[in-house]
GROMACS .gro file of C-alpha atoms in nm:
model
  264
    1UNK     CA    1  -1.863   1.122   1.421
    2UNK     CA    2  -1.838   0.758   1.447
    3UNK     CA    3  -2.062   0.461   1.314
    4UNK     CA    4  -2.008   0.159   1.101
    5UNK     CA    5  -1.904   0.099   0.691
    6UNK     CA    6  -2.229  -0.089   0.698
    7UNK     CA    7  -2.433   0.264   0.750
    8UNK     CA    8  -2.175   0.499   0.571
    9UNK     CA    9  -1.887   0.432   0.346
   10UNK     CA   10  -1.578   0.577   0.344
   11UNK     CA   11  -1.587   0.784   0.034
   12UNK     CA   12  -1.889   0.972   0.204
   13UNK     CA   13  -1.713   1.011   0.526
   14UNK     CA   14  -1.401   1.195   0.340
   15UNK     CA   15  -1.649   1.396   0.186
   16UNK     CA   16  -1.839   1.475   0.519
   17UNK     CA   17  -1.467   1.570   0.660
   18UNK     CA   18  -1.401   1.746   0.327
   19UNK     CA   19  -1.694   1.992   0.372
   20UNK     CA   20  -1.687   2.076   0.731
   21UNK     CA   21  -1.328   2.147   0.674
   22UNK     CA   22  -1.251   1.967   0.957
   23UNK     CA   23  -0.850   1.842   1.143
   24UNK     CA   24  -0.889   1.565   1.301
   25UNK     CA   25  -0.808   1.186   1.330
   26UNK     CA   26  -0.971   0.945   1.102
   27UNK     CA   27  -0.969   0.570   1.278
   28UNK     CA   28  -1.056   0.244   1.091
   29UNK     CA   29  -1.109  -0.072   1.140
   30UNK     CA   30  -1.188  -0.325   0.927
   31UNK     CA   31  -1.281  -0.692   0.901
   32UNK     CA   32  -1.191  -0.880   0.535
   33UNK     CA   33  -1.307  -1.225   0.499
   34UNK     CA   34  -1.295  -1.513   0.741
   35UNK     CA   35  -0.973  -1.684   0.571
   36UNK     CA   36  -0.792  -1.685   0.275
   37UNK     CA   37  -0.697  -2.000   0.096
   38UNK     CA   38  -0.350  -2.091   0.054
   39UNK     CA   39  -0.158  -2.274  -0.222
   40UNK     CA   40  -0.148  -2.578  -0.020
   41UNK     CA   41  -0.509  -2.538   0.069
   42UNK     CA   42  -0.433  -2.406   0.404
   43UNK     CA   43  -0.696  -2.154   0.532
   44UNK     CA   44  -0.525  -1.885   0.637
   45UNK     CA   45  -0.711  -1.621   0.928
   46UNK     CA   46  -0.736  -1.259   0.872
   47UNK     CA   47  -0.753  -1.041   1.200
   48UNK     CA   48  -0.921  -0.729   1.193
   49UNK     CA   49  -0.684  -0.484   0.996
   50UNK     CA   50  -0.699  -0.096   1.149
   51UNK     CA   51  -0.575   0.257   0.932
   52UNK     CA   52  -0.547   0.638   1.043
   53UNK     CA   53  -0.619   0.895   0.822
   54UNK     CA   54  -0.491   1.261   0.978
   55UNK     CA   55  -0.680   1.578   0.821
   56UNK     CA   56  -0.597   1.860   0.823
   57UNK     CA   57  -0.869   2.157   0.680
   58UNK     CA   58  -1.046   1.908   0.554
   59UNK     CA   59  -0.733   1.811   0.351
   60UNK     CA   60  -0.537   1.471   0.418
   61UNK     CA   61  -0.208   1.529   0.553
   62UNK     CA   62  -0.117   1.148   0.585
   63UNK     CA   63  -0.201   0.772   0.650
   64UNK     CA   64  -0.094   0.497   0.878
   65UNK     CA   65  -0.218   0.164   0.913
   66UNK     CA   66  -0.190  -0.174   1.117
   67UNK     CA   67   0.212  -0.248   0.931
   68UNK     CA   68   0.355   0.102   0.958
   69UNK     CA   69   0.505   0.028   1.352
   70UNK     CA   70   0.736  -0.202   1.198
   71UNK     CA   71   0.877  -0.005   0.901
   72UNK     CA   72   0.855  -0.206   0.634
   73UNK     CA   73   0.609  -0.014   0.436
   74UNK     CA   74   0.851   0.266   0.475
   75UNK     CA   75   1.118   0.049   0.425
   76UNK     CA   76   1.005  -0.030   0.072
   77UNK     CA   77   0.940   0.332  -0.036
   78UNK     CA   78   1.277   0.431   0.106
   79UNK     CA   79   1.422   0.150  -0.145
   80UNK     CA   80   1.436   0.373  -0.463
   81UNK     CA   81   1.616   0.692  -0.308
   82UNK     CA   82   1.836   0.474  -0.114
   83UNK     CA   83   1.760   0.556   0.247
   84UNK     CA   84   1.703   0.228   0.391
   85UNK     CA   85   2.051   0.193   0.553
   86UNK     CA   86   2.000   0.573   0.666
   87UNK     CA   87   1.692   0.467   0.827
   88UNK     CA   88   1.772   0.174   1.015
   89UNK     CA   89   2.059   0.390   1.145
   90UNK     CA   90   1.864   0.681   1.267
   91UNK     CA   91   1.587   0.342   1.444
   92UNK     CA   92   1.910   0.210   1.603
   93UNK     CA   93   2.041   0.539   1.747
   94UNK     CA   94   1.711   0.697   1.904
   95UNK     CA   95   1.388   0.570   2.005
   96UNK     CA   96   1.074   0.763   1.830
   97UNK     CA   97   0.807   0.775   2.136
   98UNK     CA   98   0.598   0.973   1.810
   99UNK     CA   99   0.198   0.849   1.790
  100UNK     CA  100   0.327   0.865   1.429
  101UNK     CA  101   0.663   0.716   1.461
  102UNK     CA  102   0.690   0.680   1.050
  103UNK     CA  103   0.571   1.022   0.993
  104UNK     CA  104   0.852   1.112   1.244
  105UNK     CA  105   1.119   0.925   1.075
  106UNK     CA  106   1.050   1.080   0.728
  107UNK     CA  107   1.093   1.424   0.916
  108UNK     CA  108   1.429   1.282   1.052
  109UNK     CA  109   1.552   1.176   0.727
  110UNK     CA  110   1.422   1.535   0.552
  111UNK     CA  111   1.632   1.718   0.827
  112UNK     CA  112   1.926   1.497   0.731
  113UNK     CA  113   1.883   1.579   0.375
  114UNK     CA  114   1.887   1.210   0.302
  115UNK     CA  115   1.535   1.302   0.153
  116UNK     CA  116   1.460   1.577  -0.103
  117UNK     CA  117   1.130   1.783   0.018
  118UNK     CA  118   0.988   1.654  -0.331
  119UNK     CA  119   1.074   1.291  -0.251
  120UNK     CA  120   0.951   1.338   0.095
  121UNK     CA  121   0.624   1.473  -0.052
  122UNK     CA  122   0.609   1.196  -0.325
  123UNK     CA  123   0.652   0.903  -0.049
  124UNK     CA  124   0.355   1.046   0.149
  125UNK     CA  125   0.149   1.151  -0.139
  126UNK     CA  126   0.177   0.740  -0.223
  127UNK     CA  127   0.130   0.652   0.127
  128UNK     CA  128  -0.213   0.799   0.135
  129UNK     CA  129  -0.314   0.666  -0.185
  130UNK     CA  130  -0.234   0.325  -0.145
  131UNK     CA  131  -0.407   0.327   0.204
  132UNK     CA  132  -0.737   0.473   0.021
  133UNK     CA  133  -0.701   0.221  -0.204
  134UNK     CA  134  -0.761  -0.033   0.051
  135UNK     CA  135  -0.990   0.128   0.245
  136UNK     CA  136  -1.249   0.153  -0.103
  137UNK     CA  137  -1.202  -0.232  -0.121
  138UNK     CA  138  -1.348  -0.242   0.258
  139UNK     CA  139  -1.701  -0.311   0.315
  140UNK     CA  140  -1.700  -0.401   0.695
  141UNK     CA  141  -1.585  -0.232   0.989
  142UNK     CA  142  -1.621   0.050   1.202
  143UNK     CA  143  -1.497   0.372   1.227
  144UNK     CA  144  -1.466   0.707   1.465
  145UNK     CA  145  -1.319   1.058   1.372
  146UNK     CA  146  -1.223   1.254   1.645
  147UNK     CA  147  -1.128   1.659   1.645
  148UNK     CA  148  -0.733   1.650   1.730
  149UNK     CA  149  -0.512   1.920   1.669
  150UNK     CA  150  -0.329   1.933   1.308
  151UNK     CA  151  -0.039   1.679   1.252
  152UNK     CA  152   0.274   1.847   1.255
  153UNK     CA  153   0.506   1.975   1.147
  154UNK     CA  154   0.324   1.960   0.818
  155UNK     CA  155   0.474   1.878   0.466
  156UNK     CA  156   0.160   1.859   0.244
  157UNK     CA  157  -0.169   1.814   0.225
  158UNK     CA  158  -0.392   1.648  -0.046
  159UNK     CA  159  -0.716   1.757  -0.148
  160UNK     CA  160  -0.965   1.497  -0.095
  161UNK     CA  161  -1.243   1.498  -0.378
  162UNK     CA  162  -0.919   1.462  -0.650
  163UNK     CA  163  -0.828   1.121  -0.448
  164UNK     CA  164  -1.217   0.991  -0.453
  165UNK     CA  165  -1.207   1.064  -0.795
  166UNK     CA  166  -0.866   0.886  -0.868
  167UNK     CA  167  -0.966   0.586  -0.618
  168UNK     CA  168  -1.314   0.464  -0.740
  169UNK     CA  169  -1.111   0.442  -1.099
  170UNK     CA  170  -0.825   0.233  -0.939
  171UNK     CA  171  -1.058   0.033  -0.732
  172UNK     CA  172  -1.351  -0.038  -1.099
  173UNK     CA  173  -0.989  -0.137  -1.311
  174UNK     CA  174  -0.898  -0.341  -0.999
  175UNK     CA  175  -1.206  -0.566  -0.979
  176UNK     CA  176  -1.126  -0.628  -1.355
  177UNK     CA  177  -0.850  -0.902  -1.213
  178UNK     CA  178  -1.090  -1.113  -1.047
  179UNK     CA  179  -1.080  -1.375  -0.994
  180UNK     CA  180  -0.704  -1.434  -1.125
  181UNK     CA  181  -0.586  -1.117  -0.946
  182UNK     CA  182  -0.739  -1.040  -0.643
  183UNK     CA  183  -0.498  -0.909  -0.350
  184UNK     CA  184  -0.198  -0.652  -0.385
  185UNK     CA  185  -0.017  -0.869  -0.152
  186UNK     CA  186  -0.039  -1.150  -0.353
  187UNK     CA  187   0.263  -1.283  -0.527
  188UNK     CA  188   0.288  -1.448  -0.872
  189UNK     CA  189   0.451  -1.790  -0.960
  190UNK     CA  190   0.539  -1.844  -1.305
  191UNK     CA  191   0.346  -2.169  -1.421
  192UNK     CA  192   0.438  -2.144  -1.766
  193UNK     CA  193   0.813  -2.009  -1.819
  194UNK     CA  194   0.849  -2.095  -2.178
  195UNK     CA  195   0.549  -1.902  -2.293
  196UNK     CA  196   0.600  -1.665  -2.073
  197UNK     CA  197   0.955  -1.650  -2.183
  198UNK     CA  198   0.862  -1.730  -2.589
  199UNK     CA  199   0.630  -1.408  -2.565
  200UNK     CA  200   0.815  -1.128  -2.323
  201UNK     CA  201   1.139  -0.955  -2.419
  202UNK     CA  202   1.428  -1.109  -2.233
  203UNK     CA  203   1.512  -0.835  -2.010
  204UNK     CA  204   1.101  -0.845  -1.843
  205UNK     CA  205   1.098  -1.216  -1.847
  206UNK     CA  206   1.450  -1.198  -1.649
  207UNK     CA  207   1.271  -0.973  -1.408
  208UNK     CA  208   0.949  -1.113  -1.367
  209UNK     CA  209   1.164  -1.435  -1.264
  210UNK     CA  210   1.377  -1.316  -1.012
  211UNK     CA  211   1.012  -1.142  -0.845
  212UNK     CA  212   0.832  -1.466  -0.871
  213UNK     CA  213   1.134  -1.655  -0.678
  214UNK     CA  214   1.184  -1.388  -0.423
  215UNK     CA  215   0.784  -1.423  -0.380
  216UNK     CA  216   0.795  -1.006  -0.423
  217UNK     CA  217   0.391  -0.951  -0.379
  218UNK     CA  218   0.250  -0.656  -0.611
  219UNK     CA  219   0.206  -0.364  -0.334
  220UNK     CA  220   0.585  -0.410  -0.283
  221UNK     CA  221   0.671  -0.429  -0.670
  222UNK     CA  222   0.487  -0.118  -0.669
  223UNK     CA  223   0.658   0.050  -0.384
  224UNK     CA  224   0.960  -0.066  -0.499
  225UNK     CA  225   0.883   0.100  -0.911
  226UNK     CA  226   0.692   0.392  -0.794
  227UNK     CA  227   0.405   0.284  -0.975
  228UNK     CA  228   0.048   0.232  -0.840
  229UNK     CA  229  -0.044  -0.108  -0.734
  230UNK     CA  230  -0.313  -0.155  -1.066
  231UNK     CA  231  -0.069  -0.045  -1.337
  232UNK     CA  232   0.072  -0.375  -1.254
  233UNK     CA  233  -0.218  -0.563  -1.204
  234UNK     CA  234  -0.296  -0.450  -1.583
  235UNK     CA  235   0.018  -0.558  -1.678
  236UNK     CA  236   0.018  -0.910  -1.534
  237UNK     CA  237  -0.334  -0.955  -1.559
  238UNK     CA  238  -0.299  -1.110  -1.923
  239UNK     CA  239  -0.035  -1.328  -1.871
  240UNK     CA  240  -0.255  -1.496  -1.554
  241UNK     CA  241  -0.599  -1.510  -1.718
  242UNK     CA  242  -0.374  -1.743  -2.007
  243UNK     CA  243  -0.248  -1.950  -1.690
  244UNK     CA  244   0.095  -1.831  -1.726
  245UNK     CA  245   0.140  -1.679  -1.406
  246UNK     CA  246  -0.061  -1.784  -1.061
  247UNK     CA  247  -0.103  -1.585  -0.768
  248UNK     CA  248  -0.110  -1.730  -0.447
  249UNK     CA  249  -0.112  -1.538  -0.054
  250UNK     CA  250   0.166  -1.604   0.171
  251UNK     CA  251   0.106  -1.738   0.480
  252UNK     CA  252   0.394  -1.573   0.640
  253UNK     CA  253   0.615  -1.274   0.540
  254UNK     CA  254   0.932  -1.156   0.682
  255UNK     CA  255   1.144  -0.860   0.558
  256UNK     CA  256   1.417  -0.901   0.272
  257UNK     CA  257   1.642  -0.699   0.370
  258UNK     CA  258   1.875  -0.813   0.095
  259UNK     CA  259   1.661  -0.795  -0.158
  260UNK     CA  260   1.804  -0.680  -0.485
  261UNK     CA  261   1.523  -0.571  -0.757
  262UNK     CA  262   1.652  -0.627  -1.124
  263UNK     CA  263   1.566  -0.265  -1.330
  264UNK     CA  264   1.252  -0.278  -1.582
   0.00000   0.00000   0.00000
């Protein structure tokens, strides 16, 4: 099975995959827009972003995409249990030759019982929705599934008509933002602190500060809280439609390893 998003969507290929029950690999690639425009008016280009969805039964086992090689996505959902020393240690000491070098290291760091099962579970089980997330915003791009055998070893699978369902709500609330919010790796500059300050409980305000001059963008807030990428879309959303808060793309990123997030 393999064609383009411009003659099936995604949604309909998880459902073909869904009812033929089939394991396999899921490959996409997709093409955003041209550019993006930066604060300083820069146009920034977008190359052609790519994801892997592994089924299993016609259940997803787990997702990969075009930043996983690099860690940092796992990086940032290691951050709440801890495990981010543990997993630089376990990179540094052995090379993963893996297809699926994240899915490896997860493994690594279950075996170690540096991860819980449950929190093992709970970082996939995000994984996979945040990369449907993204792939329901795409409209261009091609894809091919091929018949491979199942991932393994195997720590959960998700059912895949419960995640449509879930997704096309995340993605309507999402388009709600525009035009003020439009990216989850956007970050947010405060514009106005002393409204912003005058109408937010000290502690938040404190918070929202030290994000906005660490340039934290809102997938990694959300990695970071364990909360989906929209809940804080809703939450900021007021604050920039009043011109309070501004969100702008960065034109380059690089890992914080230092980065201390202030609690809720």
């Amino acid at each position: 099975m393999q064609g383009t998003l411009n003659e099936i969507d995604i949604r309909s290929i998880l459902q073909l995959i869904e009812l033929g029950q089939r394991t396999g690999e899921l490959f996409i690639e997709g093409y955003g827009p041209t550019a993006v425009r930066a604060r300083n008016g820069e146009q920034i280009p977008l190359t052609p972003q790519f994801w892997f969805i592994f089924c299993i039964n016609g259940q997803i086992a787990y997702t990969t995409d075009h930043t996983s090689q690099d860690f940092l996505r796992l990086r940032d959902y290691l951050r709440p249990h801890g495990a981010q020393s543990a997993l630089d240690h376990l990179i540094g000491a052995q090379t993963v030759t893996s297809s699926t070098p994240e899915y490896t290291y997860i493994w690594r760091l279950l075996e170690k019982n540096i991860l819980t099962p449950a929190e093992g579970r709970k970082i996939i089980q995000s994984m996979i929705e945040e990369t449907l997330f993204d792939l329901f915003n795409l409209h261009q791009g091609e894809f091919i599934f091929e018949i491979a055998p199942p991932l393994a070893p195997q720590l959960n699978t998700s059912s895949i008509t419960p995640l449509i369902a879930k997704t096309v709500r995340q993605v309507q609330q999402w388009k709600q933002f525009y035009p003020h919010i439009q990216d989850p790796d956007q970050y947010f500059l405060l514009v106005n602190e002393s409204e912003l300050q005058a109408s937010l409980p000290e502690r938040p305000y404190q918070s929202l500060a030290s994000w906005a001059s660490r340039k934290v963008c809102l997938r990694q807030l959300s990695r970071y809280l364990q909360r989906d990428v929209v809940t804080f879309g809703k939450g900021l959303y007021p604050y920039a439609e009043r011109g309070w808060l501004q969100f702008e793309h960065l034109i380059s990123k690089q890992p914080e390893s230092s980065l201390s997030i202030p609690p809720e």
